[in-house]
Coordinates of C-alpha atoms in Angstrom, one line a residue:
M653 CA 14.8 -47.4 134.1
K654 CA 13.0 -44.2 134.7
V655 CA 9.7 -43.4 133.1
A656 CA 11.1 -40.4 131.2
N657 CA 13.8 -42.5 129.6
K658 CA 11.2 -45.1 128.6
I659 CA 9.0 -42.4 127.0
I660 CA 12.0 -40.9 125.1
I661 CA 13.1 -44.4 123.9
M662 CA 9.6 -45.2 122.6
A663 CA 9.3 -41.8 120.9
S664 CA 12.7 -42.3 119.3
I665 CA 11.8 -45.7 118.0
S666 CA 8.5 -44.3 116.6
L667 CA 10.2 -41.5 114.8
I668 CA 12.8 -43.8 113.4
V669 CA 10.2 -46.2 112.1
V670 CA 8.2 -43.3 110.5
T671 CA 11.4 -42.0 108.9
L672 CA 12.2 -45.4 107.4
I673 CA 8.7 -45.8 106.1
I674 CA 8.8 -42.3 104.5
C675 CA 12.2 -43.1 102.9
S676 CA 10.9 -46.4 101.6
V677 CA 7.9 -44.8 100.1
F678 CA 9.9 -42.0 98.5
Y679 CA 12.4 -44.5 97.0
S680 CA 9.6 -46.6 95.6
Q681 CA 8.0 -43.5 94.0
S682 CA 11.4 -42.3 92.6
R683 CA 12.0 -45.8 91.1
K684 CA 8.6 -45.8 89.5
A685 CA 9.2 -42.3 88.2
A686 CA 12.6 -43.3 86.7
I687 CA 11.0 -46.4 85.0
S688 CA 8.1 -44.2 83.7
S689 CA 10.7 -41.7 82.3
G690 CA 12.6 -44.5 80.5
E691 CA 9.3 -45.8 79.1
E692 CA 8.3 -42.3 77.8
K693 CA 11.7 -41.9 76.1
A694 CA 11.2 -45.3 74.4
Q695 CA 7.7 -44.4 73.3
V696 CA 8.9 -41.2 71.7
V697 CA 11.7 -42.9 69.8
I698 CA 9.4 -45.7 68.7
Q699 CA 6.7 -43.3 67.5
A700 CA 9.2 -41.2 65.6
F701 CA 10.5 -44.4 64.0
D702 CA 7.0 -45.6 63.3
S703 CA 6.1 -42.4 61.4
T704 CA 8.9 -43.1 58.8
L705 CA 7.6 -46.6 57.9
S706 CA 5.6 -47.3 54.8
G707 CA 5.3 -51.1 55.3
K708 CA 7.4 -52.0 52.2
E709 CA 10.8 -51.5 53.7
S710 CA 13.4 -54.3 53.4
A711 CA 15.5 -55.5 56.3
A712 CA 18.5 -53.5 55.0
E713 CA 16.4 -50.3 54.9
L714 CA 15.3 -50.9 58.5
Q715 CA 18.9 -51.6 59.6
A716 CA 20.0 -48.4 57.9
S717 CA 17.3 -46.4 59.9
L718 CA 18.5 -48.0 63.1
D719 CA 22.1 -47.1 62.3
K720 CA 21.1 -43.5 61.9
L721 CA 19.4 -43.5 65.3
K722 CA 22.5 -45.1 66.9
S723 CA 24.7 -42.3 65.4
A724 CA 22.4 -39.7 66.8
D725 CA 23.4 -40.8 70.4
L726 CA 20.0 -40.8 72.0
E727 CA 21.1 -42.9 75.0
I728 CA 19.6 -46.0 73.5
V729 CA 21.2 -49.2 74.7
D730 CA 19.6 -51.4 72.0
F731 CA 16.8 -51.2 69.4
N732 CA 15.5 -54.4 67.7
I733 CA 12.9 -54.8 65.0
Y734 CA 11.1 -58.2 64.8
S735 CA 9.0 -59.7 62.0
L736 CA 5.5 -61.0 62.4
D737 CA 5.7 -64.1 60.1
S738 CA 5.3 -67.7 61.2
Q739 CA 8.7 -67.6 63.0
P740 CA 9.2 -64.1 64.4
K741 CA 12.8 -63.1 64.7
A742 CA 15.0 -60.0 64.8
I743 CA 15.4 -58.6 61.2
A744 CA 17.2 -55.4 62.3
S745 CA 19.1 -54.3 65.4
M746 CA 21.6 -51.8 66.7
D747 CA 23.6 -54.8 67.9
A748 CA 24.5 -57.0 64.9
A749 CA 24.7 -60.1 67.1
E750 CA 21.0 -59.9 67.8
I751 CA 19.9 -60.2 64.2
G752 CA 18.3 -63.5 63.4
K753 CA 17.5 -64.4 67.0
P754 CA 13.9 -65.5 67.7
A755 CA 11.6 -63.0 69.3
D756 CA 10.0 -63.6 72.7
K757 CA 6.7 -65.3 72.3
E758 CA 5.0 -63.2 75.0
D759 CA 6.1 -59.9 73.4
I760 CA 4.8 -61.1 70.0
E761 CA 1.5 -62.1 71.4
A762 CA 1.2 -58.7 73.2
A763 CA 2.0 -56.9 69.9
K764 CA -0.6 -58.9 68.1
E765 CA -3.1 -57.7 70.7
N766 CA -1.8 -54.1 70.2
R767 CA -0.3 -54.0 73.8
T768 CA 3.0 -52.5 75.0
V769 CA 5.2 -54.6 77.4
T770 CA 7.6 -52.8 79.7
L771 CA 10.2 -54.7 81.7
L772 CA 13.1 -53.7 84.1
D773 CA 16.2 -55.8 84.1
K774 CA 18.7 -54.3 86.7
N775 CA 19.1 -50.7 85.4
I776 CA 17.8 -51.3 81.8
V777 CA 14.2 -50.5 80.8
D778 CA 13.0 -52.7 78.0
V779 CA 9.9 -51.5 76.1
T780 CA 8.3 -53.7 73.4
T781 CA 5.5 -52.3 71.3
P782 CA 3.9 -52.9 67.8
L783 CA 4.7 -50.8 64.7
H784 CA 1.8 -49.8 62.5
T785 CA 1.4 -49.0 58.8
D786 CA -2.0 -47.9 57.6
G787 CA -3.5 -49.0 60.9
K788 CA -2.1 -52.5 60.6
T789 CA 0.7 -54.1 62.8
T790 CA 3.7 -54.8 60.5
Y791 CA 6.6 -55.1 62.9
V792 CA 7.4 -55.3 66.6
A793 CA 10.0 -52.9 68.0
G794 CA 12.0 -53.4 71.2
V795 CA 13.9 -50.4 72.7
Q796 CA 16.1 -50.5 75.8
F797 CA 17.2 -47.4 77.8
D798 CA 19.7 -47.2 80.7
I799 CA 18.1 -45.5 83.8
A800 CA 21.1 -46.1 86.2
D801 CA 21.7 -42.3 86.6
E802 CA 18.0 -41.7 87.6
L803 CA 18.1 -44.6 90.1
E804 CA 21.4 -43.5 91.6
A805 CA 20.0 -40.0 92.1
S806 CA 17.0 -41.4 93.9
V807 CA 19.3 -43.4 96.2
D808 CA 21.4 -40.3 97.0
L809 CA 18.3 -38.3 97.8
V810 CA 17.1 -41.1 100.1
Y811 CA 20.5 -41.0 101.9
Y812 CA 20.2 -37.2 102.3
I813 CA 16.7 -37.5 103.7
I814 CA 17.9 -40.1 106.2
I815 CA 20.8 -37.9 107.4
V816 CA 18.6 -34.9 107.8
S817 CA 16.0 -36.9 109.6
L818 CA 18.5 -38.2 112.0
I819 CA 19.7 -34.7 112.8
L820 CA 16.2 -33.5 113.3
L821 CA 15.5 -36.6 115.4
V822 CA 18.4 -35.7 117.8
L823 CA 17.1 -32.2 118.1
V824 CA 13.5 -33.2 118.6
M825 CA 14.6 -35.8 121.2
L826 CA 16.6 -33.2 123.1
V827 CA 13.6 -30.8 123.2
F828 CA 11.3 -33.7 124.0
W829 CA 13.6 -34.8 126.9
L830 CA 13.6 -31.3 128.3
L831 CA 9.8 -31.0 128.2
V832 CA 9.4 -34.5 129.7
R833 CA 11.8 -33.6 132.5
R834 CA 10.1 -30.3 133.2
F835 CA 6.5 -31.5 133.1
F836 CA 6.7 -35.2 134.1
T837 CA 10.0 -36.2 135.7
K838 CA 10.1 -33.5 138.4
P839 CA 6.4 -33.8 139.5
L840 CA 6.7 -37.6 139.5
G841 CA 9.9 -37.3 141.6
V842 CA 8.0 -35.3 144.2
F843 CA 5.3 -37.9 144.3
V844 CA 7.9 -40.7 144.7
R845 CA 9.6 -38.8 147.6
F846 CA 6.3 -38.2 149.5
S847 CA 5.1 -41.7 148.8
E848 CA 8.2 -43.2 150.3
Q849 CA 7.9 -41.1 153.4
I850 CA 4.2 -42.0 153.9
A851 CA 5.0 -45.7 153.2
A852 CA 7.6 -45.5 156.0
G853 CA 4.9 -44.1 158.3
D854 CA 6.2 -40.5 158.4
L855 CA 3.2 -38.1 158.0
R856 CA 5.2 -35.1 159.0
A857 CA 6.2 -34.1 155.5
D858 CA 5.1 -30.7 154.1
I859 CA 2.7 -31.7 151.4
E860 CA 1.4 -28.2 150.7
V861 CA 3.6 -28.2 147.5
L862 CA 1.2 -30.8 146.1
N863 CA -1.8 -28.5 146.5
N864 CA -1.3 -26.7 143.1
S865 CA -3.7 -25.4 140.4
R866 CA -2.5 -27.4 137.4
K867 CA -5.4 -28.4 135.1
D868 CA -3.8 -31.5 133.6
E869 CA -3.7 -35.1 134.9
I870 CA -0.5 -34.3 137.0
G871 CA -2.4 -31.5 138.7
I872 CA -5.4 -33.6 139.4
L873 CA -3.1 -36.4 140.8
S874 CA -1.3 -33.9 143.0
R875 CA -4.4 -32.5 144.5
S876 CA -5.9 -36.0 145.0
F877 CA -2.7 -37.2 146.7
Y878 CA -2.7 -34.1 148.9
Q879 CA -6.3 -34.7 149.9
M880 CA -5.6 -38.4 150.6
V881 CA -2.7 -37.5 153.0
F882 CA -4.8 -34.9 154.7
N883 CA -7.7 -37.3 155.3
L884 CA -5.2 -39.9 156.6
K885 CA -3.9 -37.5 159.2
H886 CA -7.4 -36.5 160.2
T887 CA -8.4 -40.2 160.5
L888 CA -5.4 -41.0 162.7
E889 CA -6.2 -38.1 165.0
Q890 CA -9.8 -39.4 165.4
I891 CA -8.4 -42.8 166.3
S892 CA -6.2 -41.3 169.0
R893 CA -9.2 -39.5 170.4
S894 CA -11.3 -42.7 170.4
S895 CA -8.8 -44.5 172.6
S896 CA -10.0 -42.4 175.6
R897 CA -13.4 -44.1 175.2
L898 CA -12.0 -47.5 176.2
A899 CA -12.0 -46.4 179.9
D900 CA -15.8 -45.9 179.8
N901 CA -16.3 -49.4 178.3
A902 CA -14.2 -50.8 181.1
N903 CA -16.4 -49.2 183.8
Q904 CA -19.5 -50.7 182.0
I905 CA -17.9 -54.1 182.2
S906 CA -17.4 -53.9 185.9
L907 CA -21.1 -52.9 186.5
I908 CA -22.2 -55.8 184.3
S909 CA -20.1 -58.2 186.3
I910 CA -21.8 -57.1 189.6
M911 CA -25.2 -57.6 188.1
A912 CA -24.2 -61.0 186.9
S913 CA -23.1 -62.1 190.4
R914 CA -26.4 -61.0 191.9
T915 CA -28.4 -62.8 189.3
E916 CA -26.5 -66.0 189.9
K917 CA -27.5 -65.9 193.6
S918 CA -31.1 -65.6 192.7
I919 CA -30.8 -68.5 190.4
A920 CA -29.4 -70.7 193.2
A921 CA -32.3 -70.0 195.5
S922 CA -34.9 -70.7 192.8
L923 CA -33.2 -74.0 192.0
D924 CA -33.5 -75.1 195.6
E925 CA -37.3 -74.6 195.6
I926 CA -37.5 -76.5 192.3
A927 CA -35.7 -79.5 193.9
K928 CA -38.2 -79.7 196.8
N929 CA -41.2 -79.7 194.5
S930 CA -39.6 -82.2 192.2
K931 CA -39.6 -84.8 195.1
E932 CA -43.3 -84.4 195.6
Q933 CA -44.0 -84.7 191.9
S934 CA -42.0 -87.9 191.7
A935 CA -44.3 -89.6 194.3
S936 CA -47.4 -88.4 192.4
I937 CA -46.0 -89.7 189.2
I938 CA -45.5 -93.2 190.7
E939 CA -49.2 -93.3 191.6
S940 CA -50.1 -92.1 188.1
S941 CA -48.1 -94.7 186.5
L942 CA -50.4 -97.5 187.7
G943 CA -53.4 -95.9 186.2
I944 CA -51.5 -95.2 183.1
D945 CA -50.7 -99.0 182.8
E946 CA -54.4 -99.8 182.8
V947 CA -55.1 -97.1 180.3
A948 CA -52.3 -98.5 178.1
K949 CA -53.8 -102.0 178.2
G950 CA -57.2 -100.6 177.2
I951 CA -55.7 -98.6 174.5
E952 CA -54.0 -101.7 173.2
Q953 CA -57.3 -103.5 172.9
I954 CA -58.8 -100.5 171.3
S955 CA -56.0 -100.5 168.8
M956 CA -56.5 -104.2 168.0
S957 CA -60.2 -103.7 167.5
T958 CA -59.6 -100.6 165.5
E959 CA -57.4 -102.5 163.2
D960 CA -60.1 -105.1 162.6
V961 CA -62.6 -102.4 162.0
A962 CA -60.1 -100.8 159.5
H963 CA -59.7 -104.1 157.6
A964 CA -63.5 -104.7 157.5
S965 CA -64.1 -101.1 156.3
A966 CA -61.4 -101.5 153.7
S967 CA -63.0 -104.7 152.5
S968 CA -66.4 -103.2 152.4
L969 CA -65.1 -100.3 150.5
A970 CA -63.5 -102.6 147.9
Q971 CA -66.8 -104.6 147.5
A972 CA -68.7 -101.4 147.2
E973 CA -66.3 -100.2 144.5
Q974 CA -66.7 -103.5 142.7
G975 CA -70.5 -103.1 142.9
R976 CA -70.3 -99.6 141.5
V977 CA -68.2 -100.9 138.6
I978 CA -70.6 -103.7 137.9
I979 CA -73.6 -101.3 138.0
H980 CA -71.7 -99.1 135.6
E981 CA -71.2 -102.0 133.2
T982 CA -74.9 -102.8 133.4
Q983 CA -75.7 -99.3 132.5
Q984 CA -73.4 -99.4 129.5
M985 CA -74.9 -102.7 128.4
I986 CA -78.4 -101.2 128.6
E987 CA -77.3 -98.2 126.6
N988 CA -75.8 -100.5 123.9
L989 CA -79.1 -102.3 123.7
V990 CA -80.9 -99.0 123.2
L991 CA -78.4 -98.1 120.4
D992 CA -78.8 -101.5 118.8
S993 CA -82.6 -101.2 118.8
S994 CA -82.2 -97.8 117.2
E995 CA -80.0 -99.2 114.5
S996 CA -82.5 -102.0 113.9
V997 CA -85.3 -99.5 113.5
A998 CA -83.1 -97.5 111.1
V999 CA -82.4 -100.6 109.0
I1000 CA -86.0 -101.6 108.8
E1001 CA -86.8 -98.0 107.7
R1002 CA -84.2 -98.2 105.0
L1003 CA -85.8 -101.5 103.8
G1004 CA -89.1 -99.7 103.5
E1005 CA -87.5 -97.0 101.5
K1006 CA -85.8 -99.5 99.2
T1007 CA -89.1 -101.2 98.7
K1008 CA -90.7 -98.0 97.6
E1009 CA -87.9 -97.4 95.1
I1010 CA -88.3 -100.9 93.7
D1011 CA -92.0 -100.1 93.2
G1012 CA -91.1 -96.9 91.3
I1013 CA -88.6 -98.7 89.1
I1014 CA -91.0 -101.6 88.3
E1015 CA -93.6 -99.0 87.3
L1016 CA -91.1 -97.3 85.1
I1017 CA -90.2 -100.6 83.5
S1018 CA -93.9 -101.2 82.8
Q1019 CA -94.3 -97.9 81.1
I1020 CA -91.2 -98.3 79.0
A1021 CA -92.4 -101.8 77.9
S1022 CA -95.7 -100.4 76.9
Q1023 CA -94.1 -97.6 74.9
T1024 CA -91.7 -100.0 73.3
N1025 CA -94.5 -102.2 72.0
L1026 CA -96.4 -99.2 70.6
L1027 CA -93.3 -97.8 68.9
A1028 CA -92.4 -101.2 67.4
L1029 CA -95.9 -101.6 66.0
N1030 CA -96.0 -98.1 64.5
A1031 CA -92.5 -98.6 63.0
S1032 CA -93.6 -101.8 61.3
I1033 CA -96.8 -100.2 59.8
E1034 CA -95.1 -97.1 58.6
A1035 CA -92.2 -99.0 57.0
A1036 CA -94.6 -101.1 55.1
R1037 CA -96.5 -98.1 53.7
A1038 CA -93.6 -96.0 52.8
G1039 CA -91.6 -98.4 50.8
E1040 CA -88.4 -96.8 49.7
Q1041 CA -89.2 -93.8 51.7
G1042 CA -89.6 -95.9 54.8
K1043 CA -85.9 -95.7 55.5
G1044 CA -86.6 -93.0 58.0
F1045 CA -88.6 -95.4 60.0
A1046 CA -85.4 -97.4 60.5
V1047 CA -84.3 -94.7 62.8
V1048 CA -87.4 -95.1 64.8
A1049 CA -86.8 -98.9 65.0
N1050 CA -83.3 -98.1 66.3
E1051 CA -84.7 -95.9 69.0
V1052 CA -87.1 -98.7 69.9
K1053 CA -84.1 -101.0 70.3
K1054 CA -82.4 -98.5 72.7
L1055 CA -85.6 -98.3 74.7
A1056 CA -85.6 -102.0 75.0
E1057 CA -82.0 -101.9 76.3
K1058 CA -83.0 -99.3 78.9
S1059 CA -85.7 -101.7 79.9
K1060 CA -83.2 -104.4 80.5
T1061 CA -80.9 -102.0 82.5
A1062 CA -83.9 -101.1 84.7
S1063 CA -84.6 -104.8 85.2
D1064 CA -81.0 -105.2 86.4
Q1065 CA -81.3 -102.4 88.8
V1066 CA -84.4 -104.0 90.2
S1067 CA -82.5 -107.2 90.7
A1068 CA -79.7 -105.3 92.5
M1069 CA -82.2 -103.6 94.7
I1070 CA -83.7 -106.9 95.7
R1071 CA -80.3 -108.2 96.6
S1072 CA -79.7 -105.1 98.7
I1073 CA -82.9 -105.6 100.5
Q1074 CA -81.9 -109.2 101.3
G1075 CA -78.6 -108.0 102.7
E1076 CA -80.3 -105.4 104.9
T1077 CA -82.7 -108.0 106.1
E1078 CA -79.8 -110.2 107.2
A1079 CA -78.2 -107.2 109.0
V1080 CA -81.5 -106.7 110.9
V1081 CA -81.4 -110.4 111.9
L1082 CA -77.8 -110.0 113.0
Q1083 CA -78.5 -106.9 115.1
I1084 CA -81.4 -108.6 116.8
N1085 CA -79.2 -111.5 117.7
L1086 CA -76.5 -109.3 119.1
S1087 CA -79.1 -107.4 121.1
S1088 CA -80.3 -110.7 122.6
E1089 CA -76.8 -111.7 123.6
K1090 CA -76.1 -108.3 125.2
T1091 CA -79.3 -108.5 127.1
A1092 CA -78.2 -111.8 128.5
Q1093 CA -74.9 -110.3 129.5
G1094 CA -76.7 -107.5 131.2
L1095 CA -78.7 -109.9 133.2
N1096 CA -75.5 -111.7 134.3
V1097 CA -74.0 -108.4 135.4
V1098 CA -77.0 -107.5 137.4
Q1099 CA -76.8 -110.8 139.2
K1100 CA -73.2 -110.2 140.1
A1101 CA -74.1 -106.8 141.5
G1102 CA -76.7 -108.5 143.7
K1103 CA -74.1 -110.9 145.1
A1104 CA -71.6 -108.1 145.7
F1105 CA -74.1 -106.1 147.7
E1106 CA -75.0 -109.1 149.8
H1107 CA -71.3 -109.5 150.7
I1108 CA -71.2 -105.8 151.6
T1109 CA -74.1 -106.4 154.0
E1110 CA -72.2 -109.2 155.8
K1111 CA -69.1 -107.0 156.2
V1112 CA -71.3 -104.2 157.7
D1113 CA -72.6 -106.7 160.3
S1114 CA -69.0 -107.6 161.2
V1115 CA -68.2 -103.9 161.6
N1116 CA -71.1 -103.5 164.0
S1117 CA -69.8 -106.4 166.2
Q1118 CA -66.4 -104.8 166.4
I1119 CA -68.0 -101.5 167.4
I1120 CA -69.7 -103.2 170.3
N1121 CA -66.4 -104.6 171.6
V1122 CA -64.8 -101.2 171.3
S1123 CA -67.6 -99.6 173.4
A1124 CA -67.1 -102.2 176.2
I1125 CA -63.4 -101.4 176.3
V1126 CA -64.0 -97.7 176.4
E1127 CA -66.2 -98.2 179.5
E1128 CA -63.3 -99.9 181.2
I1129 CA -61.0 -97.1 180.3
S1130 CA -63.4 -94.5 181.6
S1131 CA -63.4 -96.2 185.0
S1132 CA -59.7 -96.1 185.2
S1133 CA -59.6 -92.5 184.1
E1134 CA -61.2 -91.4 187.3
E1135 CA -58.3 -92.6 189.4
I1136 CA -55.9 -91.1 186.9
A1137 CA -57.7 -87.7 187.1
A1138 CA -57.2 -87.5 190.9
T1139 CA -53.5 -88.3 190.6
I1140 CA -53.1 -85.8 187.7
Q1141 CA -54.7 -83.1 189.8
L1142 CA -52.1 -83.4 192.5
I1143 CA -49.4 -83.4 189.8
S1144 CA -51.0 -80.4 188.3
N1145 CA -50.9 -78.4 191.5
N1146 CA -47.2 -79.2 192.1
A1147 CA -46.5 -78.5 188.5
E1148 CA -48.0 -75.0 188.8
L1149 CA -45.8 -74.2 191.8
S1150 CA -42.8 -75.6 190.1
S1151 CA -43.7 -73.8 186.9
G1152 CA -43.6 -70.4 188.6
K1153 CA -40.3 -71.2 190.3
A1154 CA -38.9 -72.5 187.1
A1155 CA -40.0 -69.5 185.1
H1156 CA -38.4 -67.2 187.7
A1157 CA -35.2 -69.2 187.5
A1158 CA -35.3 -69.2 183.7
Q1159 CA -35.7 -65.4 183.6
A1160 CA -32.8 -65.0 186.0
T1161 CA -30.7 -67.4 184.0
V1162 CA -31.5 -65.6 180.8
R1163 CA -30.5 -62.3 182.4
S1164 CA -27.3 -63.8 183.7
M1165 CA -26.4 -65.3 180.4
S1166 CA -27.2 -62.1 178.6
A1167 CA -25.1 -60.0 181.0
M1168 CA -22.2 -62.4 180.9
Q1169 CA -22.3 -62.5 177.1
E1170 CA -22.4 -58.8 176.9
M1171 CA -19.5 -58.6 179.2
M1172 CA -17.5 -61.1 177.2
D1173 CA -18.3 -59.4 173.9
S1174 CA -17.4 -56.0 175.3
T1175 CA -14.1 -57.4 176.7
R1176 CA -13.1 -59.0 173.5
S1177 CA -14.1 -56.0 171.5
L1178 CA -12.2 -53.6 173.7
T1179 CA -9.1 -55.8 173.8
Q1180 CA -9.1 -56.2 170.0
L1181 CA -9.8 -52.5 169.4
A1182 CA -7.1 -51.4 171.8
E1183 CA -4.5 -53.7 170.0
E1184 CA -5.5 -52.5 166.6
L1185 CA -5.4 -48.8 167.6
D1186 CA -2.0 -49.3 169.1
N1187 CA -0.7 -51.0 166.0
L1188 CA -2.1 -48.4 163.6
V1189 CA -1.0 -45.4 165.6
N1190 CA 2.5 -46.8 166.1
Q1191 CA 3.0 -47.1 162.4
F1192 CA 2.8 -43.4 161.8
Q1193 CA 4.6 -40.4 163.0
L1194 CA 2.2 -37.5 163.4
E1195 CA 3.3 -33.9 163.7
V1196 CA 2.0 -31.9 166.6
Q1197 CA 0.7 -29.1 164.4
A1198 CA -2.5 -30.0 162.6
A1199 CA -2.5 -29.9 158.8
A1200 CA -4.1 -27.1 157.0
D1201 CA -7.6 -27.4 155.6
P1202 CA -7.4 -28.5 152.0
E1203 CA -10.6 -26.6 151.0
T1204 CA -8.9 -23.3 151.7
D1205 CA -5.6 -24.2 150.1
T1206 CA -7.0 -25.5 146.9
D1207 CA -8.1 -22.0 145.8
S1208 CA -4.5 -20.7 145.8
N1209 CA -3.4 -19.3 142.4
E1210 CA 0.4 -19.7 143.0
E1211 CA 1.9 -22.7 141.3
P1212 CA 4.8 -24.4 143.2
D1213 CA 8.0 -25.6 141.7
V1214 CA 6.7 -29.1 141.2
A1215 CA 4.8 -28.0 138.2

C-alpha cells in the first residue's frame, strides 16, 4: 500500500472517530436537556399545586384538585399525592388504581429531608418532591412527564449531524487526497525512481530535478539526495584516477626485490666468517670448562659454609632477640617496683594524715565533754533555785543530753578512723611483700639474660670458625681463577671478532627482513586495492560528462515539476 493511501486512511479514521465523539457528546447533552425540561415542568406544576394547599384538605379534596389538573391536559402522565403518617401511601392520584398503594421509602425519606428526587424510566421523567404548608412538609407529590418527543428529536438531530459529517468527510478526503498527491506522492515517486536506478548501479540519471528550492522537509530531502549522488559520482571518479597509481607501486616492489637479493648475499658471507670463529671459540671453551669445574667445586664448599654461617647467624639473632625481651621484662619489673614503692609511701602518708585527724577529733571530744559537765552542773543549780520557774532549765538539760549524744557519735568516728588506719597498715604490709616478690622475679630475669648472652658468645665463636674456613676456600678459588682468566681472554678476543661479524650479519638480516616485509605488504595491499577498485567501479555506470557543481545549482529560483 502506498504512503498516500495510508495517510488518507489514517486521516479518515481520525475524522470518523472525532465525528462519533461529537455526536455522542451532543446526544448526551440533548438527553440531559430533555430530562431537565421535564423536571422543570414538574416543578412548575407542583409549585402551582402547592400554592393552593392549606394543610387541612381531605383526600377527596386533593383528588378533586388532581382531576382538575388532568382535565387541563398539561401533558402529565400521572400525579400522586402521598401522606406522611406512619405508613405512607397514595391518598390521591390521577390514576385511581394507584390510590392506597404504599409510597417508596427512599422518596419519603428524601421528602422528610426536604429533597427532590428525579428519576428517568425509559421516556418517563418521575419527579418526587415535598409539599409545604406554613413552612412544614405535609404531603409528598410525585409527578410524571413523557419526554419521548424531546428524545426522538435529539436522535433525529444526531442522525442529521452524522449524515452531514459523512458528506463533509468525503469532500475533505478528496481535497486531502489531491493535496497529498501533489505535495507528497509525486516528489516521493521521483525519489523512488532515482533510488532504484542508483541501487542498480546506474549513475547516469539526470538528478538536476532534485536540486529545487523548496523550504519544507521534502525540499531538504531533495537537495540532500542530490548532494549525495553528486558526491558519489565524484568519489568514483577519484577512485578511477587512483588506479593509475598502482603501476608506481609495482615499480617500487621490483626495486625492493633487487635490494633484498643483494642483502641476502651479504648475509651469506658474514655467516661464513662467523662459522670459522665459532670453531676457535669451541676449543677455548673446552679449556675454560676445566677451570670452571674447579671453580664450581670451590663455590659448592663456599655454599655449604655459607649455609652454616647463616644458621649460626640466625640462631645468634634469635638468642639476641630473647636477651632483648628478657632485658625489657627486667626493666618493666624495676618500674613496677618503683611504682609499688611510691604507692607504699602514699599509703604511709595517708596514715599520717588519718592520725592527725584522729588527734583533732579526740581533742573535740575532750572539749565537748568539758562543756557537757559544766552545762549539766549549771542546769542542776539553776533548776534548784528557780523552783516552778526552773522549767526553762529543762530545755538546757535537753541540750546537754544532745551534746552528750554528739560526744558518743564523735567517739564512734574515732573508732572508725582507727579501724581505717589498721586497714591501711595492712595494705602497706601487702605492698611491701609484693615488692619483695617482684624484686626476686627481677633477679631471676637478670640471671636468664646473663645465660642468654653467654650462649650468644658461643655462637659468635662458631661463626668466626666458619669464616676461617671460607677464607681458605676463597684462596683456592683465586688460584684457579688465574687459569680461567687466560682462557677467558682468548675467548674474549674471538668473541669480539665474532661480535663484529654477527652485528654486521644482524644488520643485514634486519634490512633484508624489513625489505621483504615491505615488499609483501605492498604486494598484498596493491592486490587487495586493485580487486576492491575493480569491484566498486564495475558496480556503477558512470556517464562521460561530469555532473554539475551543486553549489551553483542550489541557488536556482526555478522550482521543477517534482514540487
